[in-house]
Amino acid sequence: LLHPTNFAATAQIFLAISCVSVVEQKMAYHPCPESDYTDSDSEFDFAFPKTSAPHQVPQKSALEIFLDTLESALRNGDLDVVRKSFESQEFKFDLNEAFPQSGWTPLQTAAHAGSVASVGFLLDRGADATLTHDALTPLITACMSRCEDAGAVREIVEMLLDHGASPTATDRYGFTPLMHACQAGYVPVIEKLLQHGDPDAIDSSGRTALFHAIESNNRDAVVCLLAHGVCKDVVDFKGFTPRSLAEFCGHADILEVIPRGRGTFDIPTCYLTYSKIQDIVPDLTDGSRIPAYFPDLKTILFGMECDHLLPIFALNKINLEEFLSLTDDGLQQLGIRLPFVRKRILRGLFLFHMREWAKGCVPNARKDEKIDLFDLFRQAASHLKHLVILKSTLNHIHNMQQINFHPPTQQAVASCRYALHQLIQQVGSLQDRISYIQSFNPKPILNIDMEALHRSRVCERRKKFLLYSAIAVITVIVIRRVRHH
């Protein structure tokens, strides 16, 4: 195909095929010329042929009409229609059977609609208040109601509880009737359910009823729950407390009624990040006080897998120098009682002080480098920080020297010397064995000829260059011939 005599004809054939394919694509995505389609605003409509036969609406059977009428009457609270429907001799519908369209029973439907008369009628005729359909009980659907009359919903809840409804039943998400009532804001219903169920029960997300009242911005429900002594320090699976959830949602009016829990402590920002120049440079207006380097505690504790203990050090205002000089007694005074936690921290501090210090880790400026005042502050601050760390290391060594170490016995020293002599002999025999094996090979083991490797790489580069050059020359020649024809 790349022959000069055949290339022009081949190019014309490919051009014709491309034009035909483009025309076919445009014809496929645009209305046909003979179509009476008038809406030409969209360029991506298909030209489907219009059906001449009108759309046939399926006719409902007499039973379906009866069920739709009964369900509509239950939703609208029309007791006369409900009574006539169940007393009808033409159709028999079980009280505990679910409607095919909604999947709810008549009692669930009436309870959700807030119809006190319909619920009482159904319960008197023997409707089961404990039956579950679609993972919902009639009590849950009553608490899910958005009826404006909270007193009517409370009356329905009382009737269902009197007929054996469970106040601790949950739906597929773990929501109890109390949680749904808190979402709806029915304070009378909440007061009734608090007398029967556990107010601190959690759902599948680890949230109690108080969380649902806060998330739905129902201040009265929150006040009612707090007045009954619900737990306000519980933490859900995402790490939110009721107070932090109110802050996250921006409900300031609810935040005012939620007190701080006992033992809670908000870590200051200075322990989380460097936010101002005084955090790394001494404040000249405050007697040249050395910075505390609080954020470094978080990094070091994270390396020790003890970052959850940061509030303890922040509460006692421990700076970096004091932290690096801590002892076991000091950790006990801070309130860290578990011995293995203290040992983990002390081991981490020991490894920190055992690191090799190098002058290259301190930033410096080259003679030909342009720096400004901020760079000078940064370099001086880095020098100061390293001085603080070196001082802490000296304090750590001083503390270690005060520990009474028992000197080893003569027997232990002799045993160590004998083990060292045996190790030296084993290493010497290993070296002799390696020399014996290498004597059979003129070259060292794992010898790599760097010159040969370099020559092969240069040869590969030349081959690639010649190949790309040839492709470029052929392409230029082909383009010129096409333009000439």
Short mmCIF file of C-alpha atoms in Angstrom, two decimals:
data_model
loop_
_atom_site.label_atom_id
_atom_site.label_comp_id
_atom_site.label_asym_id
_atom_site.label_seq_id
_atom_site.Cartn_x
_atom_site.Cartn_y
_atom_site.Cartn_z
CA LEU A 1 0.00 0.00 0.00
CA LEU A 2 2.91 2.38 0.64
CA HIS A 3 4.19 1.99 -2.92
CA PRO A 4 4.13 5.38 -4.72
CA THR A 5 1.98 4.07 -7.55
CA ASN A 6 -0.71 2.63 -5.29
CA PHE A 7 -0.67 5.06 -2.40
CA ALA A 8 -2.85 7.75 -4.03
CA ALA A 9 -5.59 5.31 -4.97
CA THR A 10 -5.51 3.72 -1.51
CA ALA A 11 -5.82 7.14 0.14
CA GLN A 12 -8.86 8.00 -2.01
CA ILE A 13 -10.54 4.71 -1.04
CA PHE A 14 -9.98 5.33 2.70
CA LEU A 15 -11.27 8.89 2.33
CA ALA A 16 -14.46 7.67 0.63
CA ILE A 17 -15.04 5.05 3.33
CA SER A 18 -14.61 7.68 6.06
CA CYS A 19 -17.09 10.03 4.39
CA VAL A 20 -19.64 7.22 4.09
CA SER A 21 -19.24 6.31 7.76
CA VAL A 22 -19.66 9.95 8.85
CA VAL A 23 -22.79 10.29 6.74
CA GLU A 24 -24.19 7.07 8.21
CA GLN A 25 -23.52 8.33 11.76
CA LYS A 26 -25.28 11.63 11.08
CA MET A 27 -28.20 9.86 9.45
CA ALA A 28 -28.47 7.53 12.44
CA TYR A 29 -28.63 10.31 15.06
CA HIS A 30 -30.92 12.80 13.25
CA PRO A 31 -34.60 12.62 12.31
CA CYS A 32 -35.42 11.12 8.95
CA PRO A 33 -36.49 13.55 6.18
CA GLU A 34 -39.93 11.94 5.82
CA SER A 35 -40.60 12.05 9.57
CA ASP A 36 -43.08 14.62 10.95
CA TYR A 37 -40.88 15.09 14.04
CA THR A 38 -40.90 18.84 14.80
CA ASP A 39 -38.74 19.18 17.90
CA SER A 40 -35.32 19.94 16.38
CA ASP A 41 -33.69 21.40 19.48
CA SER A 42 -31.93 18.20 20.50
CA GLU A 43 -29.23 16.71 18.28
CA PHE A 44 -29.25 13.34 19.99
CA ASP A 45 -32.82 12.13 19.39
CA PHE A 46 -33.50 8.98 17.44
CA ALA A 47 -36.09 8.93 14.64
CA PHE A 48 -38.29 6.15 15.97
CA PRO A 49 -41.42 5.47 13.92
CA LYS A 50 -44.63 6.60 15.55
CA THR A 51 -47.15 3.96 16.46
CA SER A 52 -50.50 4.40 14.92
CA ALA A 53 -52.36 2.46 17.61
CA PRO A 54 -53.22 4.49 20.74
CA HIS A 55 -51.81 3.47 24.11
CA GLN A 56 -54.11 1.02 25.82
CA VAL A 57 -54.58 1.69 29.54
CA PRO A 58 -55.10 -1.60 31.37
CA GLN A 59 -58.45 -1.80 33.05
CA LYS A 60 -58.50 -2.51 36.77
CA SER A 61 -60.46 -5.41 38.08
CA ALA A 62 -63.22 -5.02 40.61
CA LEU A 63 -60.95 -6.37 43.36
CA GLU A 64 -58.20 -3.86 42.56
CA ILE A 65 -60.71 -1.01 42.64
CA PHE A 66 -61.98 -2.27 46.00
CA LEU A 67 -58.45 -2.41 47.46
CA ASP A 68 -57.53 1.06 46.13
CA THR A 69 -60.73 2.49 47.60
CA LEU A 70 -60.05 0.89 50.99
CA GLU A 71 -56.44 2.04 51.10
CA SER A 72 -57.41 5.58 50.10
CA ALA A 73 -60.08 5.65 52.81
CA LEU A 74 -57.54 4.54 55.42
CA ARG A 75 -55.12 7.27 54.36
CA ASN A 76 -57.85 9.94 54.40
CA GLY A 77 -59.44 8.77 57.66
CA ASP A 78 -62.85 8.02 56.11
CA LEU A 79 -64.21 5.61 58.72
CA ASP A 80 -67.55 5.05 56.97
CA VAL A 81 -65.90 3.75 53.81
CA VAL A 82 -63.53 1.61 55.86
CA ARG A 83 -66.41 0.06 57.82
CA LYS A 84 -68.46 -0.62 54.68
CA SER A 85 -65.46 -2.17 52.94
CA PHE A 86 -64.81 -4.69 55.70
CA GLU A 87 -68.52 -5.43 56.11
CA SER A 88 -68.95 -6.03 52.37
CA GLN A 89 -70.03 -9.51 51.37
CA GLU A 90 -68.69 -9.28 47.82
CA PHE A 91 -64.97 -9.06 48.70
CA LYS A 92 -63.27 -10.52 51.74
CA PHE A 93 -59.99 -8.88 52.78
CA ASP A 94 -58.00 -10.08 55.79
CA LEU A 95 -57.18 -7.44 58.42
CA ASN A 96 -53.58 -8.64 58.69
CA GLU A 97 -53.00 -8.94 54.94
CA ALA A 98 -50.80 -6.38 53.19
CA PHE A 99 -51.98 -4.27 50.28
CA PRO A 100 -50.32 -5.40 47.04
CA GLN A 101 -49.36 -1.87 46.02
CA SER A 102 -47.89 -0.41 49.21
CA GLY A 103 -46.95 -3.59 51.06
CA TRP A 104 -48.47 -2.31 54.32
CA THR A 105 -51.34 -3.75 56.33
CA PRO A 106 -54.52 -1.70 56.95
CA LEU A 107 -53.38 -1.06 60.54
CA GLN A 108 -49.99 0.23 59.39
CA THR A 109 -51.66 2.48 56.82
CA ALA A 110 -54.16 3.93 59.30
CA ALA A 111 -51.48 4.45 61.95
CA HIS A 112 -49.23 6.28 59.48
CA ALA A 113 -52.14 8.49 58.41
CA GLY A 114 -52.86 9.46 62.03
CA SER A 115 -56.48 8.31 61.91
CA VAL A 116 -57.48 7.51 65.50
CA ALA A 117 -60.96 6.24 64.55
CA SER A 118 -59.66 3.88 61.85
CA VAL A 119 -56.96 2.47 64.14
CA GLY A 120 -59.52 1.88 66.91
CA PHE A 121 -61.91 0.19 64.48
CA LEU A 122 -59.21 -2.14 63.16
CA LEU A 123 -57.96 -3.06 66.62
CA ASP A 124 -61.52 -3.81 67.76
CA ARG A 125 -61.98 -6.15 64.79
CA GLY A 126 -58.86 -8.12 65.77
CA ALA A 127 -55.99 -6.53 63.83
CA ASP A 128 -52.56 -7.71 65.06
CA ALA A 129 -50.56 -4.80 66.54
CA THR A 130 -47.31 -6.84 66.58
CA LEU A 131 -47.32 -7.94 62.93
CA THR A 132 -44.35 -6.83 60.83
CA HIS A 133 -44.51 -6.03 57.12
CA ASP A 134 -41.68 -4.44 55.15
CA ALA A 135 -39.60 -4.56 58.36
CA LEU A 136 -42.05 -2.11 59.97
CA THR A 137 -44.54 -2.52 62.79
CA PRO A 138 -47.73 -0.44 63.19
CA LEU A 139 -46.07 1.39 66.10
CA ILE A 140 -43.11 2.39 63.93
CA THR A 141 -45.36 3.61 61.10
CA ALA A 142 -47.35 5.65 63.64
CA CYS A 143 -44.13 7.33 64.85
CA MET A 144 -43.09 7.86 61.22
CA SER A 145 -46.29 9.81 60.59
CA ARG A 146 -46.11 13.45 59.60
CA CYS A 147 -49.53 14.23 61.01
CA GLU A 148 -49.79 17.75 62.38
CA ASP A 149 -51.82 16.61 65.40
CA ALA A 150 -49.26 15.23 67.86
CA GLY A 151 -52.03 14.40 70.33
CA ALA A 152 -53.70 12.08 67.82
CA VAL A 153 -50.40 10.29 67.20
CA ARG A 154 -49.92 9.88 70.97
CA GLU A 155 -53.41 8.39 71.27
CA ILE A 156 -52.64 5.91 68.47
CA VAL A 157 -49.36 4.97 70.16
CA GLU A 158 -51.16 4.37 73.46
CA MET A 159 -53.74 2.12 71.77
CA LEU A 160 -51.03 0.10 70.02
CA LEU A 161 -49.05 -0.29 73.25
CA ASP A 162 -52.19 -1.46 75.03
CA HIS A 163 -52.68 -4.13 72.37
CA GLY A 164 -49.16 -5.55 72.79
CA ALA A 165 -47.05 -3.49 70.39
CA SER A 166 -43.32 -3.71 71.17
CA PRO A 167 -41.65 -0.34 71.93
CA THR A 168 -38.20 -1.86 71.28
CA ALA A 169 -38.91 -3.23 67.78
CA THR A 170 -36.57 -1.95 65.07
CA ASP A 171 -36.69 -1.55 61.33
CA ARG A 172 -34.04 -2.68 58.87
CA TYR A 173 -31.78 0.24 59.88
CA GLY A 174 -32.08 -0.39 63.61
CA PHE A 175 -34.39 2.60 64.20
CA THR A 176 -36.72 2.21 67.18
CA PRO A 177 -40.15 3.92 67.47
CA LEU A 178 -38.53 6.47 69.79
CA MET A 179 -35.97 7.40 67.12
CA HIS A 180 -38.70 7.93 64.51
CA ALA A 181 -40.68 10.04 66.99
CA CYS A 182 -37.58 12.17 67.63
CA GLN A 183 -37.16 12.68 63.89
CA ALA A 184 -40.78 13.80 63.60
CA GLY A 185 -40.60 15.95 66.73
CA TYR A 186 -43.63 14.48 68.53
CA VAL A 187 -42.84 15.49 72.12
CA PRO A 188 -45.99 13.85 73.64
CA VAL A 189 -45.13 10.60 71.86
CA ILE A 190 -41.51 10.83 73.06
CA GLU A 191 -42.67 11.25 76.65
CA LYS A 192 -44.90 8.18 76.31
CA LEU A 193 -42.23 5.98 74.72
CA LEU A 194 -39.61 6.99 77.31
CA GLN A 195 -41.77 5.18 79.88
CA HIS A 196 -41.55 1.87 77.99
CA GLY A 197 -38.29 1.63 76.00
CA ASP A 198 -34.55 2.15 76.46
CA PRO A 199 -33.70 5.76 75.52
CA ASP A 200 -30.02 4.89 75.00
CA ALA A 201 -30.56 2.10 72.45
CA ILE A 202 -28.42 2.52 69.32
CA ASP A 203 -29.16 1.93 65.66
CA SER A 204 -26.92 0.37 63.02
CA SER A 205 -24.82 3.58 62.94
CA GLY A 206 -24.27 3.67 66.70
CA ARG A 207 -26.64 6.60 67.21
CA THR A 208 -29.21 7.00 69.95
CA ALA A 209 -32.53 8.83 69.82
CA LEU A 210 -30.75 12.02 70.90
CA PHE A 211 -28.69 11.98 67.69
CA HIS A 212 -31.85 11.73 65.56
CA ALA A 213 -33.50 14.63 67.40
CA ILE A 214 -30.38 16.78 66.89
CA GLU A 215 -29.99 15.86 63.22
CA SER A 216 -33.65 16.72 62.57
CA ASN A 217 -33.21 20.07 64.39
CA ASN A 218 -36.00 19.35 66.88
CA ARG A 219 -35.03 21.42 69.90
CA ASP A 220 -38.08 20.49 71.97
CA ALA A 221 -37.35 16.80 71.47
CA VAL A 222 -33.73 17.33 72.58
CA VAL A 223 -34.88 19.17 75.71
CA CYS A 224 -37.35 16.38 76.49
CA LEU A 225 -34.71 13.68 76.13
CA LEU A 226 -32.16 15.54 78.26
CA ALA A 227 -34.80 16.12 80.93
CA HIS A 228 -35.30 12.35 81.18
CA GLY A 229 -31.56 11.83 81.71
CA VAL A 230 -30.45 10.26 78.43
CA CYS A 231 -26.72 9.76 77.93
CA LYS A 232 -25.16 12.79 76.25
CA ASP A 233 -21.57 11.48 76.08
CA VAL A 234 -22.16 8.52 73.75
CA VAL A 235 -20.03 8.37 70.58
CA ASP A 236 -21.40 6.96 67.32
CA PHE A 237 -19.48 4.85 64.83
CA LYS A 238 -18.24 7.97 63.00
CA GLY A 239 -16.79 9.51 66.16
CA PHE A 240 -19.52 12.11 66.71
CA THR A 241 -20.93 12.97 70.11
CA PRO A 242 -24.34 14.68 70.38
CA ARG A 243 -22.64 18.00 71.00
CA SER A 244 -20.17 17.63 68.13
CA LEU A 245 -23.04 16.59 65.82
CA ALA A 246 -24.93 19.77 66.73
CA GLU A 247 -21.80 21.79 65.98
CA PHE A 248 -21.31 19.98 62.67
CA CYS A 249 -24.94 20.56 61.62
CA GLY A 250 -24.83 24.20 62.69
CA HIS A 251 -27.77 23.97 65.13
CA ALA A 252 -26.76 26.76 67.51
CA ASP A 253 -30.07 26.73 69.41
CA ILE A 254 -29.65 23.03 70.18
CA LEU A 255 -26.01 23.54 71.10
CA GLU A 256 -27.08 25.87 73.89
CA VAL A 257 -29.12 23.19 75.68
CA ILE A 258 -26.52 20.39 75.43
CA PRO A 259 -24.04 20.73 78.31
CA ARG A 260 -20.50 19.55 78.06
CA GLY A 261 -20.08 16.01 79.27
CA ARG A 262 -17.95 15.16 82.24
CA GLY A 263 -14.35 14.42 81.41
CA THR A 264 -14.47 15.90 77.92
CA PHE A 265 -11.52 18.02 76.84
CA ASP A 266 -11.07 19.89 73.59
CA ILE A 267 -7.46 19.72 72.41
CA PRO A 268 -6.14 23.26 71.82
CA THR A 269 -5.21 24.18 68.29
CA CYS A 270 -1.59 24.82 69.30
CA TYR A 271 -1.19 21.05 69.86
CA LEU A 272 -2.49 20.24 66.38
CA THR A 273 -0.68 22.61 64.01
CA TYR A 274 1.68 25.56 63.78
CA SER A 275 -0.50 28.61 63.22
CA LYS A 276 1.71 31.66 63.93
CA ILE A 277 5.34 32.74 63.76
CA GLN A 278 5.64 32.75 67.56
CA ASP A 279 5.19 28.94 67.50
CA ILE A 280 8.67 28.50 66.01
CA VAL A 281 10.40 31.82 66.78
CA PRO A 282 10.82 33.15 70.34
CA ASP A 283 8.48 36.01 71.18
CA LEU A 284 10.75 39.00 71.75
CA THR A 285 8.02 40.81 73.68
CA ASP A 286 7.66 37.97 76.21
CA GLY A 287 11.17 37.75 77.61
CA SER A 288 12.50 35.67 74.68
CA ARG A 289 10.60 32.57 75.83
CA ILE A 290 11.59 29.41 73.96
CA PRO A 291 8.75 27.96 71.82
CA ALA A 292 7.00 24.89 73.20
CA TYR A 293 6.78 22.99 69.87
CA PHE A 294 3.43 21.47 70.88
CA PRO A 295 2.49 19.98 67.43
CA ASP A 296 5.59 17.75 67.45
CA LEU A 297 4.09 15.77 70.33
CA LYS A 298 1.28 14.59 68.07
CA THR A 299 3.78 13.34 65.45
CA ILE A 300 5.97 11.51 67.96
CA LEU A 301 2.99 9.92 69.72
CA PHE A 302 1.63 8.76 66.36
CA GLY A 303 4.91 6.94 65.71
CA MET A 304 4.54 5.26 69.10
CA GLU A 305 0.91 4.30 68.32
CA CYS A 306 -0.11 6.35 71.35
CA ASP A 307 -1.67 9.37 69.63
CA HIS A 308 -4.90 8.77 71.59
CA LEU A 309 -2.99 9.98 74.69
CA LEU A 310 -2.45 13.47 73.27
CA PRO A 311 -5.31 14.98 75.36
CA ILE A 312 -3.47 13.93 78.54
CA PHE A 313 -0.32 15.84 77.58
CA ALA A 314 -2.34 18.80 76.26
CA LEU A 315 -4.33 18.99 79.50
CA ASN A 316 -1.09 19.18 81.51
CA LYS A 317 0.49 21.60 78.97
CA ILE A 318 3.56 19.43 78.35
CA ASN A 319 5.94 20.97 75.82
CA LEU A 320 8.45 19.14 73.61
CA GLU A 321 11.41 19.46 75.98
CA GLU A 322 9.42 18.15 78.94
CA PHE A 323 7.97 15.32 76.84
CA LEU A 324 11.38 14.13 75.64
CA SER A 325 12.67 14.14 79.24
CA LEU A 326 9.80 12.13 80.76
CA THR A 327 10.45 9.21 83.09
CA ASP A 328 8.25 6.40 84.34
CA ASP A 329 7.40 8.36 87.49
CA GLY A 330 6.49 11.38 85.39
CA LEU A 331 4.13 9.34 83.23
CA GLN A 332 2.43 7.98 86.34
CA GLN A 333 1.92 11.50 87.66
CA LEU A 334 0.27 12.47 84.37
CA GLY A 335 -2.32 9.73 84.88
CA ILE A 336 -1.02 6.97 82.58
CA ARG A 337 -1.62 3.99 84.84
CA LEU A 338 -1.13 1.02 82.52
CA PRO A 339 2.49 -0.23 82.76
CA PHE A 340 2.71 -1.52 79.20
CA VAL A 341 1.59 1.88 77.85
CA ARG A 342 4.28 3.64 79.87
CA LYS A 343 6.88 1.12 78.64
CA ARG A 344 5.83 1.75 75.05
CA ILE A 345 6.27 5.51 75.47
CA LEU A 346 9.63 5.11 77.25
CA ARG A 347 10.90 2.77 74.54
CA GLY A 348 9.82 5.26 71.88
CA LEU A 349 11.68 8.06 73.69
CA PHE A 350 14.76 5.87 74.00
CA LEU A 351 14.76 5.13 70.25
CA PHE A 352 14.22 8.83 69.55
CA HIS A 353 17.31 9.80 71.56
CA MET A 354 19.38 6.97 70.02
CA ARG A 355 19.04 8.39 66.52
CA GLU A 356 22.26 9.55 64.89
CA TRP A 357 22.40 13.31 64.69
CA ALA A 358 24.01 14.88 61.60
CA LYS A 359 24.89 18.45 60.81
CA GLY A 360 23.22 18.07 57.42
CA CYS A 361 19.78 17.95 59.01
CA VAL A 362 20.09 21.60 60.01
CA PRO A 363 19.22 24.01 57.16
CA ASN A 364 21.87 26.49 56.06
CA ALA A 365 22.27 29.13 53.36
CA ARG A 366 24.76 29.11 50.52
CA LYS A 367 26.88 32.15 49.79
CA ASP A 368 25.34 32.71 46.35
CA GLU A 369 21.76 32.18 47.54
CA LYS A 370 19.34 35.07 47.88
CA ILE A 371 17.41 34.90 51.13
CA ASP A 372 14.96 37.18 52.86
CA LEU A 373 14.15 37.86 56.50
CA PHE A 374 11.66 34.99 56.72
CA ASP A 375 14.33 32.51 55.60
CA LEU A 376 16.61 33.79 58.35
CA PHE A 377 13.85 33.33 60.91
CA ARG A 378 13.18 29.82 59.61
CA GLN A 379 16.83 28.78 59.76
CA ALA A 380 17.32 30.29 63.20
CA ALA A 381 14.16 28.56 64.42
CA SER A 382 15.44 25.22 63.11
CA HIS A 383 18.76 25.70 64.93
CA LEU A 384 16.90 26.54 68.13
CA LYS A 385 14.69 23.48 67.82
CA HIS A 386 17.71 21.21 67.40
CA LEU A 387 19.30 22.77 70.47
CA VAL A 388 16.15 22.00 72.45
CA ILE A 389 16.23 18.38 71.24
CA LEU A 390 19.94 18.04 72.12
CA LYS A 391 19.27 19.46 75.56
CA SER A 392 16.45 16.96 76.05
CA THR A 393 18.79 14.13 75.01
CA LEU A 394 21.33 15.24 77.59
CA ASN A 395 18.59 15.31 80.23
CA HIS A 396 17.54 11.81 79.18
CA ILE A 397 21.12 10.54 79.54
CA HIS A 398 21.37 12.19 82.95
CA ASN A 399 18.17 10.48 84.07
CA MET A 400 19.41 7.14 82.80
CA GLN A 401 22.68 7.53 84.76
CA GLN A 402 20.75 7.98 87.98
CA ILE A 403 19.30 4.49 87.61
CA ASN A 404 21.19 1.98 89.73
CA PHE A 405 22.58 -0.64 87.35
CA HIS A 406 24.04 -3.77 88.94
CA PRO A 407 27.52 -4.53 87.52
CA PRO A 408 27.82 -7.91 85.77
CA THR A 409 29.48 -10.78 87.60
CA GLN A 410 32.81 -12.31 86.61
CA GLN A 411 31.06 -15.47 85.48
CA ALA A 412 28.76 -13.50 83.12
CA VAL A 413 31.75 -11.62 81.67
CA ALA A 414 33.65 -14.87 81.08
CA SER A 415 30.62 -16.41 79.38
CA CYS A 416 30.28 -13.41 77.06
CA ARG A 417 33.99 -13.56 76.16
CA TYR A 418 33.75 -17.26 75.35
CA ALA A 419 30.67 -16.68 73.13
CA LEU A 420 32.50 -13.84 71.35
CA HIS A 421 35.54 -16.06 70.73
CA GLN A 422 33.30 -18.76 69.25
CA LEU A 423 31.64 -16.19 66.99
CA ILE A 424 35.00 -14.95 65.72
CA GLN A 425 36.04 -18.52 64.88
CA GLN A 426 32.80 -19.13 62.96
CA VAL A 427 33.25 -15.93 60.94
CA GLY A 428 36.87 -16.89 60.15
CA SER A 429 35.86 -20.34 58.91
CA LEU A 430 33.13 -18.77 56.75
CA GLN A 431 35.68 -16.42 55.18
CA ASP A 432 38.01 -19.35 54.40
CA ARG A 433 35.13 -21.24 52.77
CA ILE A 434 34.24 -18.24 50.58
CA SER A 435 37.90 -17.86 49.49
CA TYR A 436 38.03 -21.54 48.57
CA ILE A 437 34.89 -21.26 46.41
CA GLN A 438 36.17 -18.13 44.68
CA SER A 439 39.42 -19.88 43.76
CA PHE A 440 37.52 -21.93 41.11
CA ASN A 441 36.28 -18.77 39.39
CA PRO A 442 38.74 -16.36 37.72
CA LYS A 443 36.32 -13.50 38.30
CA PRO A 444 34.67 -12.50 41.54
CA ILE A 445 31.21 -13.85 42.23
CA LEU A 446 28.39 -11.63 40.94
CA ASN A 447 30.87 -9.76 38.74
CA ILE A 448 29.22 -7.18 36.45
CA ASP A 449 31.17 -5.84 33.47
CA MET A 450 30.12 -2.20 33.54
CA GLU A 451 31.96 -1.36 30.30
CA ALA A 452 30.16 -4.09 28.34
CA LEU A 453 26.85 -3.00 29.85
CA HIS A 454 27.52 0.59 28.79
CA ARG A 455 28.44 -0.47 25.25
CA SER A 456 25.24 -2.50 24.89
CA ARG A 457 23.13 0.43 26.07
CA VAL A 458 24.80 2.79 23.59
CA CYS A 459 24.17 0.28 20.80
CA GLU A 460 20.49 0.05 21.71
CA ARG A 461 20.17 3.82 21.68
CA ARG A 462 21.75 4.03 18.21
CA LYS A 463 19.38 1.37 16.86
CA LYS A 464 16.36 3.25 18.20
CA PHE A 465 17.65 6.53 16.74
CA LEU A 466 18.15 4.99 13.27
CA LEU A 467 14.70 3.35 13.39
CA TYR A 468 12.92 6.58 14.36
CA SER A 469 14.87 8.54 11.75
CA ALA A 470 13.87 6.09 9.01
CA ILE A 471 10.21 6.28 10.05
CA ALA A 472 10.32 10.09 10.00
CA VAL A 473 11.94 10.20 6.49
CA ILE A 474 9.38 7.75 5.08
CA THR A 475 6.53 9.76 6.58
CA VAL A 476 7.79 13.01 5.06
CA ILE A 477 8.18 11.38 1.62
CA VAL A 478 4.66 9.95 1.74
CA ILE A 479 3.13 13.29 2.74
CA ARG A 480 4.90 15.11 -0.10
CA ARG A 481 3.74 12.59 -2.69
CA VAL A 482 0.16 12.84 -1.45
CA ARG A 483 0.24 16.62 -1.72
CA HIS A 484 1.81 16.41 -5.20
CA HIS A 485 -0.98 14.14 -6.51
#
